[in-house]
mmCIF file of C-alpha atoms and ligand atoms in Angstrom:
data_model
loop_
_atom_site.group_PDB
_atom_site.id
_atom_site.type_symbol
_atom_site.label_atom_id
_atom_site.label_comp_id
_atom_site.label_asym_id
_atom_site.label_seq_id
_atom_site.Cartn_x
_atom_site.Cartn_y
_atom_site.Cartn_z
ATOM 1 C CA UNK A 1382 48.287 73.568 110.385
ATOM 2 C CA UNK A 1383 48.244 70.951 107.326
ATOM 3 C CA UNK A 1384 46.418 73.533 105.263
ATOM 4 C CA UNK A 1385 49.250 76.072 106.261
ATOM 5 C CA UNK A 1386 51.980 73.522 105.427
ATOM 6 C CA UNK A 1387 50.707 72.894 102.045
ATOM 7 C CA UNK A 1388 50.307 76.834 101.020
ATOM 8 C CA UNK A 1389 53.855 77.392 102.303
ATOM 9 C CA UNK A 1390 55.151 75.005 100.167
ATOM 10 C CA UNK A 1391 53.296 76.078 97.172
ATOM 11 C CA UNK A 1392 54.383 79.815 98.145
ATOM 12 C CA UNK A 1393 57.985 78.587 98.065
ATOM 13 C CA UNK A 1394 57.689 76.621 95.013
ATOM 14 C CA UNK A 1395 56.207 79.486 93.207
ATOM 15 C CA UNK A 1396 58.906 81.777 94.106
ATOM 16 C CA UNK A 1397 61.323 79.350 92.948
ATOM 17 C CA UNK A 1398 59.891 79.015 89.735
ATOM 18 C CA UNK A 1399 59.532 82.624 89.212
ATOM 19 C CA UNK A 1400 63.334 82.877 90.047
ATOM 20 C CA UNK A 1401 64.028 80.197 87.739
ATOM 21 C CA UNK A 1402 62.134 82.037 85.079
ATOM 22 C CA UNK A 1403 64.220 84.888 85.441
ATOM 23 C CA UNK A 1404 67.525 83.027 85.168
ATOM 24 C CA UNK A 1405 66.253 81.440 81.910
ATOM 25 C CA UNK A 1406 65.360 84.946 80.716
ATOM 26 C CA UNK A 1407 68.748 86.209 81.603
ATOM 27 C CA UNK A 1408 70.416 83.370 80.138
ATOM 28 C CA UNK A 1409 68.640 83.958 76.824
ATOM 29 C CA UNK A 1410 69.488 87.804 76.923
ATOM 30 C CA UNK A 1411 73.000 86.742 77.654
ATOM 31 C CA UNK A 1412 73.179 84.603 74.729
ATOM 32 C CA UNK A 1413 72.780 87.409 72.392
ATOM 33 C CA UNK A 1414 74.685 90.228 74.226
ATOM 34 C CA UNK A 1415 77.709 90.027 72.084
ATOM 35 C CA UNK A 1416 76.018 89.954 68.493
ATOM 36 C CA UNK A 1417 73.884 92.721 69.908
ATOM 37 C CA UNK A 1418 77.165 94.875 71.103
ATOM 38 C CA UNK A 1419 75.488 94.927 74.589
ATOM 39 C CA UNK A 1420 78.950 94.381 76.120
ATOM 40 C CA UNK A 1421 82.026 96.540 76.795
ATOM 41 C CA UNK A 1422 84.955 96.889 78.591
ATOM 42 C CA UNK A 1423 86.156 99.378 81.323
ATOM 43 C CA UNK A 1424 89.596 99.630 82.359
ATOM 44 C CA UNK A 1425 90.831 100.450 85.988
ATOM 45 C CA UNK A 1426 94.397 101.962 86.526
ATOM 46 C CA UNK A 1427 96.799 100.530 88.441
ATOM 47 C CA UNK A 1428 99.706 102.876 90.157
ATOM 48 C CA UNK A 1429 103.066 102.197 90.394
ATOM 49 C CA UNK A 1430 104.003 103.263 94.120
ATOM 50 C CA UNK A 1431 107.823 103.814 93.281
ATOM 51 C CA UNK A 1432 107.560 105.748 89.946
ATOM 52 C CA UNK A 1433 104.154 107.063 90.845
ATOM 53 C CA UNK A 1434 103.137 106.332 87.492
ATOM 54 C CA UNK A 1435 100.163 104.430 85.811
ATOM 55 C CA UNK A 1436 102.183 101.728 84.382
ATOM 56 C CA UNK A 1437 99.090 98.790 84.088
ATOM 57 C CA UNK A 1438 95.428 98.777 83.703
ATOM 58 C CA UNK A 1439 92.847 95.985 84.379
ATOM 59 C CA UNK A 1440 90.269 95.514 81.849
ATOM 60 C CA UNK A 1441 86.763 94.674 83.706
ATOM 61 C CA UNK A 1442 83.857 93.344 81.420
ATOM 62 C CA UNK A 1443 80.081 95.130 81.098
ATOM 63 C CA UNK A 1444 76.959 94.159 80.063
ATOM 64 C CA UNK A 1445 74.330 96.827 79.533
ATOM 65 C CA UNK A 1446 71.129 95.177 78.305
ATOM 66 C CA UNK A 1447 68.592 97.628 76.811
ATOM 67 C CA UNK A 1448 66.069 96.934 79.450
ATOM 68 C CA UNK A 1449 67.752 95.819 82.278
ATOM 69 C CA UNK A 1450 70.402 98.095 82.321
ATOM 70 C CA UNK A 1451 74.017 97.180 83.698
ATOM 71 C CA UNK A 1452 74.164 93.606 85.215
ATOM 72 C CA UNK A 1453 76.748 92.931 87.586
ATOM 73 C CA UNK A 1454 79.404 90.818 86.529
ATOM 74 C CA UNK A 1455 79.038 89.081 89.724
ATOM 75 C CA UNK A 1456 75.872 87.852 88.089
ATOM 76 C CA UNK A 1457 76.678 87.460 84.544
ATOM 77 C CA UNK A 1458 80.203 86.263 84.514
ATOM 78 C CA UNK A 1459 79.469 82.924 86.407
ATOM 79 C CA UNK A 1460 76.431 82.481 84.043
ATOM 80 C CA UNK A 1461 78.497 82.779 81.118
ATOM 81 C CA UNK A 1462 80.732 80.256 82.604
ATOM 82 C CA UNK A 1463 77.913 77.934 83.317
ATOM 83 C CA UNK A 1464 75.911 77.981 80.037
ATOM 84 C CA UNK A 1465 79.524 78.388 77.891
ATOM 85 C CA UNK A 1466 79.719 81.580 76.804
ATOM 86 C CA UNK A 1467 82.774 82.628 78.717
ATOM 87 C CA UNK A 1468 85.412 81.204 76.293
ATOM 88 C CA UNK A 1469 83.718 83.234 73.424
ATOM 89 C CA UNK A 1470 83.322 86.483 75.888
ATOM 90 C CA UNK A 1471 86.815 86.144 77.065
ATOM 91 C CA UNK A 1472 88.569 85.985 73.549
ATOM 92 C CA UNK A 1473 86.747 89.130 72.679
ATOM 93 C CA UNK A 1474 87.551 90.874 75.958
ATOM 94 C CA UNK A 1475 90.900 89.836 74.645
ATOM 95 C CA UNK A 1476 90.905 91.259 71.698
ATOM 96 C CA UNK A 1477 89.248 94.712 72.391
ATOM 97 C CA UNK A 1478 91.898 94.826 74.966
ATOM 98 C CA UNK A 1479 94.725 94.535 72.976
ATOM 99 C CA UNK A 1480 93.276 96.981 70.361
ATOM 100 C CA UNK A 1481 92.532 99.507 73.145
ATOM 101 C CA UNK A 1482 96.199 98.978 74.597
ATOM 102 C CA UNK A 1483 97.698 99.902 71.031
ATOM 103 C CA UNK A 1484 96.223 103.133 71.119
ATOM 104 C CA UNK A 1485 97.347 104.253 74.335
ATOM 105 C CA UNK A 1486 100.876 103.007 73.117
ATOM 106 C CA UNK A 1487 100.481 105.128 70.183
ATOM 107 C CA UNK A 1488 99.345 108.340 72.087
ATOM 108 C CA UNK A 1489 102.633 107.681 73.873
ATOM 109 C CA UNK A 1490 101.514 106.069 76.826
ATOM 110 C CA UNK A 1491 102.420 102.497 76.839
ATOM 111 C CA UNK A 1492 100.742 100.730 79.618
ATOM 112 C CA UNK A 1493 100.455 97.009 80.162
ATOM 113 C CA UNK A 1494 96.891 95.940 80.024
ATOM 114 C CA UNK A 1495 95.678 92.889 82.227
ATOM 115 C CA UNK A 1496 92.662 90.752 81.001
ATOM 116 C CA UNK A 1497 90.960 88.538 83.508
ATOM 117 C CA UNK A 1498 90.795 84.732 82.363
ATOM 118 C CA UNK A 1499 88.200 82.134 83.605
ATOM 119 C CA UNK A 1500 88.852 78.664 84.905
ATOM 120 C CA UNK A 1501 87.392 77.559 81.471
ATOM 121 C CA UNK A 1502 89.450 79.200 79.110
ATOM 122 C CA UNK A 1503 92.391 77.874 80.853
ATOM 123 C CA UNK A 1504 91.049 74.284 80.092
ATOM 124 C CA UNK A 1505 91.493 74.974 76.256
ATOM 125 C CA UNK A 1506 94.668 73.291 74.946
ATOM 126 C CA UNK A 1507 94.866 76.091 72.252
ATOM 127 C CA UNK A 1508 94.903 79.144 74.586
ATOM 128 C CA UNK A 1509 98.698 79.955 74.099
ATOM 129 C CA UNK A 1510 98.119 80.169 70.137
ATOM 130 C CA UNK A 1511 95.019 82.148 70.529
ATOM 131 C CA UNK A 1512 96.612 84.527 72.600
ATOM 132 C CA UNK A 1513 99.491 84.869 70.146
ATOM 133 C CA UNK A 1514 97.258 84.876 67.421
ATOM 134 C CA UNK A 1515 95.279 88.210 69.074
ATOM 135 C CA UNK A 1516 98.687 89.718 69.842
ATOM 136 C CA UNK A 1517 99.903 89.309 66.480
ATOM 137 C CA UNK A 1518 96.688 90.439 64.835
ATOM 138 C CA UNK A 1519 96.374 93.958 67.107
ATOM 139 C CA UNK A 1520 100.379 94.253 66.440
ATOM 140 C CA UNK A 1521 100.782 94.410 70.435
ATOM 141 C CA UNK A 1522 103.862 93.379 72.019
ATOM 142 C CA UNK A 1523 103.354 90.512 74.574
ATOM 143 C CA UNK A 1524 105.169 92.660 77.335
ATOM 144 C CA UNK A 1525 102.120 94.957 77.324
ATOM 145 C CA UNK A 1526 99.528 92.046 78.008
ATOM 146 C CA UNK A 1527 99.023 90.515 81.419
ATOM 147 C CA UNK A 1528 96.716 87.581 82.050
ATOM 148 C CA UNK A 1529 94.891 87.702 85.597
ATOM 149 C CA UNK A 1530 94.260 83.954 86.807
ATOM 150 C CA UNK A 1531 92.428 82.536 89.990
ATOM 151 C CA UNK A 1532 93.751 79.857 91.984
ATOM 152 C CA UNK A 1533 90.296 77.802 91.284
ATOM 153 C CA UNK A 1534 91.658 78.309 87.732
ATOM 154 C CA UNK A 1535 95.007 76.607 87.974
ATOM 155 C CA UNK A 1536 94.233 73.918 90.870
ATOM 156 C CA UNK A 1537 91.632 72.118 89.003
ATOM 157 C CA UNK A 1538 94.383 70.514 86.974
ATOM 158 C CA UNK A 1539 97.409 72.088 88.174
ATOM 159 C CA UNK A 1540 99.861 69.588 85.436
ATOM 160 C CA UNK A 1541 97.846 70.877 82.635
ATOM 161 C CA UNK A 1542 97.751 74.770 83.853
ATOM 162 C CA UNK A 1543 101.587 74.374 84.504
ATOM 163 C CA UNK A 1544 102.299 73.404 80.951
ATOM 164 C CA UNK A 1545 99.617 76.138 79.524
ATOM 165 C CA UNK A 1546 101.033 78.898 81.857
ATOM 166 C CA UNK A 1547 104.661 77.886 80.697
ATOM 167 C CA UNK A 1548 103.469 78.480 77.181
ATOM 168 C CA UNK A 1549 101.807 81.692 77.816
ATOM 169 C CA UNK A 1550 104.855 83.087 79.643
ATOM 170 C CA UNK A 1551 107.402 81.795 76.709
ATOM 171 C CA UNK A 1552 105.313 84.345 74.332
ATOM 172 C CA UNK A 1553 106.260 87.066 76.915
ATOM 173 C CA UNK A 1554 102.840 87.702 78.592
ATOM 174 C CA UNK A 1555 102.983 88.153 82.175
ATOM 175 C CA UNK A 1556 100.772 86.273 84.639
ATOM 176 C CA UNK A 1557 99.057 87.485 87.670
ATOM 177 C CA UNK A 1558 97.493 85.600 90.401
ATOM 178 C CA UNK A 1559 94.335 87.166 91.278
ATOM 179 C CA UNK A 1560 92.396 87.392 94.343
ATOM 180 C CA UNK A 1561 95.349 86.103 96.530
ATOM 181 C CA UNK A 1562 94.314 84.538 99.864
ATOM 182 C CA UNK A 1563 90.758 83.791 99.162
ATOM 183 C CA UNK A 1564 91.574 80.184 97.724
ATOM 184 C CA UNK A 1565 91.293 77.079 99.861
ATOM 185 C CA UNK A 1566 94.594 74.876 98.516
ATOM 186 C CA UNK A 1567 98.175 75.142 99.440
ATOM 187 C CA UNK A 1568 100.697 77.613 98.564
ATOM 188 C CA UNK A 1569 102.526 75.273 96.383
ATOM 189 C CA UNK A 1570 101.259 76.841 93.146
ATOM 190 C CA UNK A 1571 103.208 79.972 93.574
ATOM 191 C CA UNK A 1572 106.489 77.748 93.355
ATOM 192 C CA UNK A 1573 104.986 75.625 90.310
ATOM 193 C CA UNK A 1574 103.755 78.647 88.167
ATOM 194 C CA UNK A 1575 105.691 81.272 85.932
ATOM 195 C CA UNK A 1576 103.834 83.832 87.609
ATOM 196 C CA UNK A 1577 105.103 87.366 87.670
ATOM 197 C CA UNK A 1578 102.626 89.503 89.930
ATOM 198 C CA UNK A 1579 100.374 88.617 93.309
ATOM 199 C CA UNK A 1580 97.238 90.081 93.610
ATOM 200 C CA UNK A 1581 96.527 90.456 97.299
ATOM 201 C CA UNK A 1582 92.469 90.444 97.578
ATOM 202 C CA UNK A 1583 90.588 93.294 98.633
ATOM 203 C CA UNK A 1584 89.381 91.148 101.694
ATOM 204 C CA UNK A 1585 92.435 91.798 103.276
ATOM 205 C CA UNK A 1586 93.210 95.463 102.275
ATOM 206 C CA UNK A 1587 89.762 96.697 103.325
ATOM 207 C CA UNK A 1588 90.700 96.453 107.387
ATOM 208 C CA UNK A 1589 93.999 98.150 107.108
ATOM 209 C CA UNK A 1590 95.506 99.506 108.521
ATOM 210 C CA UNK A 1591 93.608 99.511 111.913
ATOM 211 C CA UNK A 1592 93.286 95.545 112.060
ATOM 212 C CA UNK A 1593 96.423 94.004 113.080
ATOM 213 C CA UNK A 1594 96.003 90.544 111.750
ATOM 214 C CA UNK A 1595 95.074 92.373 108.241
ATOM 215 C CA UNK A 1596 98.175 94.193 108.398
ATOM 216 C CA UNK A 1597 100.513 91.207 109.697
ATOM 217 C CA UNK A 1598 98.799 89.027 106.672
ATOM 218 C CA UNK A 1599 99.320 91.739 104.150
ATOM 219 C CA UNK A 1600 103.099 92.517 105.270
ATOM 220 C CA UNK A 1601 103.663 88.896 105.618
ATOM 221 C CA UNK A 1602 102.327 88.175 101.774
ATOM 222 C CA UNK A 1603 104.398 91.248 100.462
ATOM 223 C CA UNK A 1604 107.464 89.748 101.938
ATOM 224 C CA UNK A 1605 106.714 86.301 100.536
ATOM 225 C CA UNK A 1606 105.757 87.147 97.281
ATOM 226 C CA UNK A 1607 109.042 89.133 97.018
ATOM 227 C CA UNK A 1608 111.317 86.603 98.053
ATOM 228 C CA UNK A 1609 109.594 84.564 95.247
ATOM 229 C CA UNK A 1610 110.391 87.694 92.854
ATOM 230 C CA UNK A 1611 107.039 88.519 92.181
ATOM 231 C CA UNK A 1612 105.539 92.018 92.405
ATOM 232 C CA UNK A 1613 102.467 92.756 94.491
ATOM 233 C CA UNK A 1614 99.202 94.463 93.648
ATOM 234 C CA UNK A 1615 96.968 95.580 96.367
ATOM 235 C CA UNK A 1616 93.326 95.385 95.037
ATOM 236 C CA UNK A 1617 90.300 97.656 96.572
ATOM 237 C CA UNK A 1618 92.451 100.429 97.995
ATOM 238 C CA UNK A 1619 90.208 103.370 98.891
ATOM 239 C CA UNK A 1620 92.016 105.285 101.518
ATOM 240 C CA UNK A 1621 95.141 107.250 101.793
ATOM 241 C CA UNK A 1622 95.709 105.275 104.957
ATOM 242 C CA UNK A 1623 95.522 102.155 103.726
ATOM 243 C CA UNK A 1624 97.697 103.535 100.722
ATOM 244 C CA UNK A 1625 100.406 104.779 103.249
ATOM 245 C CA UNK A 1626 100.766 101.258 104.998
ATOM 246 C CA UNK A 1627 101.085 99.460 101.744
ATOM 247 C CA UNK A 1628 103.805 101.986 100.719
ATOM 248 C CA UNK A 1629 105.637 101.403 103.811
ATOM 249 C CA UNK A 1630 105.261 97.869 103.633
ATOM 250 C CA UNK A 1631 107.198 97.742 99.987
ATOM 251 C CA UNK A 1632 103.935 97.019 98.140
ATOM 252 C CA UNK A 1633 104.750 97.494 94.482
ATOM 253 C CA UNK A 1634 101.173 98.766 92.817
ATOM 254 C CA UNK A 1635 98.049 99.696 94.152
ATOM 255 C CA UNK A 1636 94.563 99.512 92.363
ATOM 256 C CA UNK A 1637 91.213 100.928 93.824
ATOM 257 C CA UNK A 1638 88.687 103.952 94.198
ATOM 258 C CA UNK A 1639 91.299 105.723 95.861
ATOM 259 C CA UNK A 1640 93.177 105.907 92.421
ATOM 260 C CA UNK A 1641 90.075 105.607 90.043
ATOM 261 C CA UNK A 1642 87.051 103.415 89.518
ATOM 262 C CA UNK A 1643 86.745 101.632 86.152
ATOM 263 C CA UNK A 1644 86.350 103.928 83.508
ATOM 264 C CA UNK A 1645 85.963 103.992 79.665
ATOM 265 C CA UNK A 1646 89.210 103.441 77.150
ATOM 266 C CA UNK A 1647 89.105 107.018 75.984
ATOM 267 C CA UNK A 1648 89.038 108.152 79.610
ATOM 268 C CA UNK A 1649 92.296 106.062 80.376
ATOM 269 C CA UNK A 1650 93.844 108.266 77.397
ATOM 270 C CA UNK A 1651 93.021 111.367 79.449
ATOM 271 C CA UNK A 1652 93.975 109.963 82.800
ATOM 272 C CA UNK A 1653 97.265 109.079 81.333
ATOM 273 C CA UNK A 1654 97.835 112.349 80.007
ATOM 274 C CA UNK A 1655 97.991 113.717 83.340
ATOM 275 C CA UNK A 1656 101.069 113.627 85.351
ATOM 276 C CA UNK A 1657 100.750 112.352 88.806
ATOM 277 C CA UNK A 1658 104.016 112.591 90.185
ATOM 278 C CA UNK A 1659 103.086 115.821 92.164
HETATM 279 P P1 C2E B 879 88.151 90.914 90.194
HETATM 280 O O1 C2E B 879 89.052 90.517 88.950
HETATM 281 O O2 C2E B 879 88.971 90.781 91.428
HETATM 282 O O3 C2E B 879 88.059 92.782 89.759
HETATM 283 C C1 C2E B 879 87.998 93.388 90.832
HETATM 284 C C2 C2E B 879 86.838 94.010 90.991
HETATM 285 O O4 C2E B 879 86.816 95.263 92.072
HETATM 286 C C3 C2E B 879 85.936 94.738 90.130
HETATM 287 O O5 C2E B 879 84.693 94.431 90.109
HETATM 288 C C4 C2E B 879 86.420 95.975 90.512
HETATM 289 O O6 C2E B 879 85.151 97.029 90.106
HETATM 290 C C5 C2E B 879 86.061 96.377 91.845
HETATM 291 N N1 C2E B 879 86.729 97.184 92.129
HETATM 292 C C6 C2E B 879 87.997 97.843 92.287
HETATM 293 N N2 C2E B 879 88.585 98.857 93.006
HETATM 294 C C7 C2E B 879 87.756 98.556 94.059
HETATM 295 C C8 C2E B 879 87.782 99.546 95.345
HETATM 296 O O7 C2E B 879 88.418 100.129 95.590
HETATM 297 N N3 C2E B 879 86.465 99.165 96.152
HETATM 298 C C9 C2E B 879 85.521 98.010 95.760
HETATM 299 N N4 C2E B 879 84.622 97.829 96.658
HETATM 300 N N5 C2E B 879 85.548 97.341 94.845
HETATM 301 C C10 C2E B 879 86.676 97.564 93.572
HETATM 302 P P2 C2E B 879 83.610 94.228 88.841
HETATM 303 O O8 C2E B 879 84.110 95.066 87.805
HETATM 304 O O9 C2E B 879 82.394 94.331 89.182
HETATM 305 O O10 C2E B 879 84.080 92.524 88.599
HETATM 306 C C11 C2E B 879 83.944 91.595 89.461
HETATM 307 C C12 C2E B 879 84.673 90.487 88.834
HETATM 308 O O11 C2E B 879 84.155 89.790 87.678
HETATM 309 C C13 C2E B 879 85.988 90.645 88.630
HETATM 310 O O12 C2E B 879 86.636 90.581 89.819
HETATM 311 C C14 C2E B 879 86.416 89.256 87.716
HETATM 312 O O13 C2E B 879 86.365 88.165 88.929
HETATM 313 C C15 C2E B 879 85.045 89.253 87.124
HETATM 314 N N6 C2E B 879 85.197 89.802 85.693
HETATM 315 C C16 C2E B 879 85.253 91.087 85.248
HETATM 316 N N7 C2E B 879 85.692 91.339 84.391
HETATM 317 C C17 C2E B 879 86.159 90.126 83.577
HETATM 318 C C18 C2E B 879 86.246 89.224 82.377
HETATM 319 O O14 C2E B 879 86.732 90.038 81.570
HETATM 320 N N8 C2E B 879 86.554 87.889 82.080
HETATM 321 C C19 C2E B 879 86.534 87.218 83.343
HETATM 322 N N9 C2E B 879 86.694 85.528 83.109
HETATM 323 N N10 C2E B 879 85.978 87.585 84.638
HETATM 324 C C20 C2E B 879 85.729 88.888 85.005
HETATM 325 CA CA1 CA B 880 102.105 94.957 85.785
HETATM 326 CA CA1 CA B 881 91.270 90.415 88.218
HETATM 327 CA CA1 CA B 882 90.938 90.290 92.368
#
């Protein structure tokens, strides 16, 4: 038994080292990803349920390593946060998204582009002036930019976040709360921060319309948001039944595979050229 115990220990420790080794290797690849042009953005359209038009797209970061291939954002975004790369990556995403939004506008389709902000970016006192600079360089009107933030991003230091979000709002940028319903803190931030959009997390949408609790929660969240003068976007809409439920409960916009997966900027151009209203 003693022998066995020892070899088990060795087994686990070797496995942990292998995992640690892999993570270190991935980190060193990630540090070079930007300069090696391995990062790119895809965009997922959002459908306005009232006008039946695409009025916005969300920018989603992608990393394709020459050997490893596509690495999931669920893996590399937290890593970029941990090793201090996310500020740089986030700035890059903002610049690219604003340039693409300019192109769509110049093609005759002014759509709002949403960019995800990491909690660490919200720690930067200079964030608002950086955003203003990016908008000016891209010659993009602030009304065509939306920034998506998460509850953990704002609740870490609510006073500082409130001031920063106020500054961003004054630029004319719209602010969305992402993954709504998955956090741990109170709802006080809905009152406290100048948010224009609430995005209902996919975990509620996926059980619609059959699950009564998910349905009640979704309808309740939509009502709550509307009373606070916020627009509501449902994330992860995959079926026509989900869409029908959301429409009959006055949800403003939907995003999800039902409409489109995330696609390249050029494909968005083609998508916008198609009239979805009939
Ligand atoms: P998120 O902001 O909640 O983005 C939505 C995620 O849901 C995306 O995953 C999208 O591809 C996926 N999705 C959209 N529609 C559907 C659907 O109908 N069904 C299912 N099952 N999934 C759907 P993705 O692209 O893998 O991104 C994962 C997360 O990584 C994002 O979640 C966001 O938190 C983070 N992320 C992505 N790009 C950026 C970025 O540029 N900056 C920062 N800070 N985070 C990013
Ligand atoms: Ca919008
Ligand atoms: Ca998002
Ligand atoms: Ca989300």
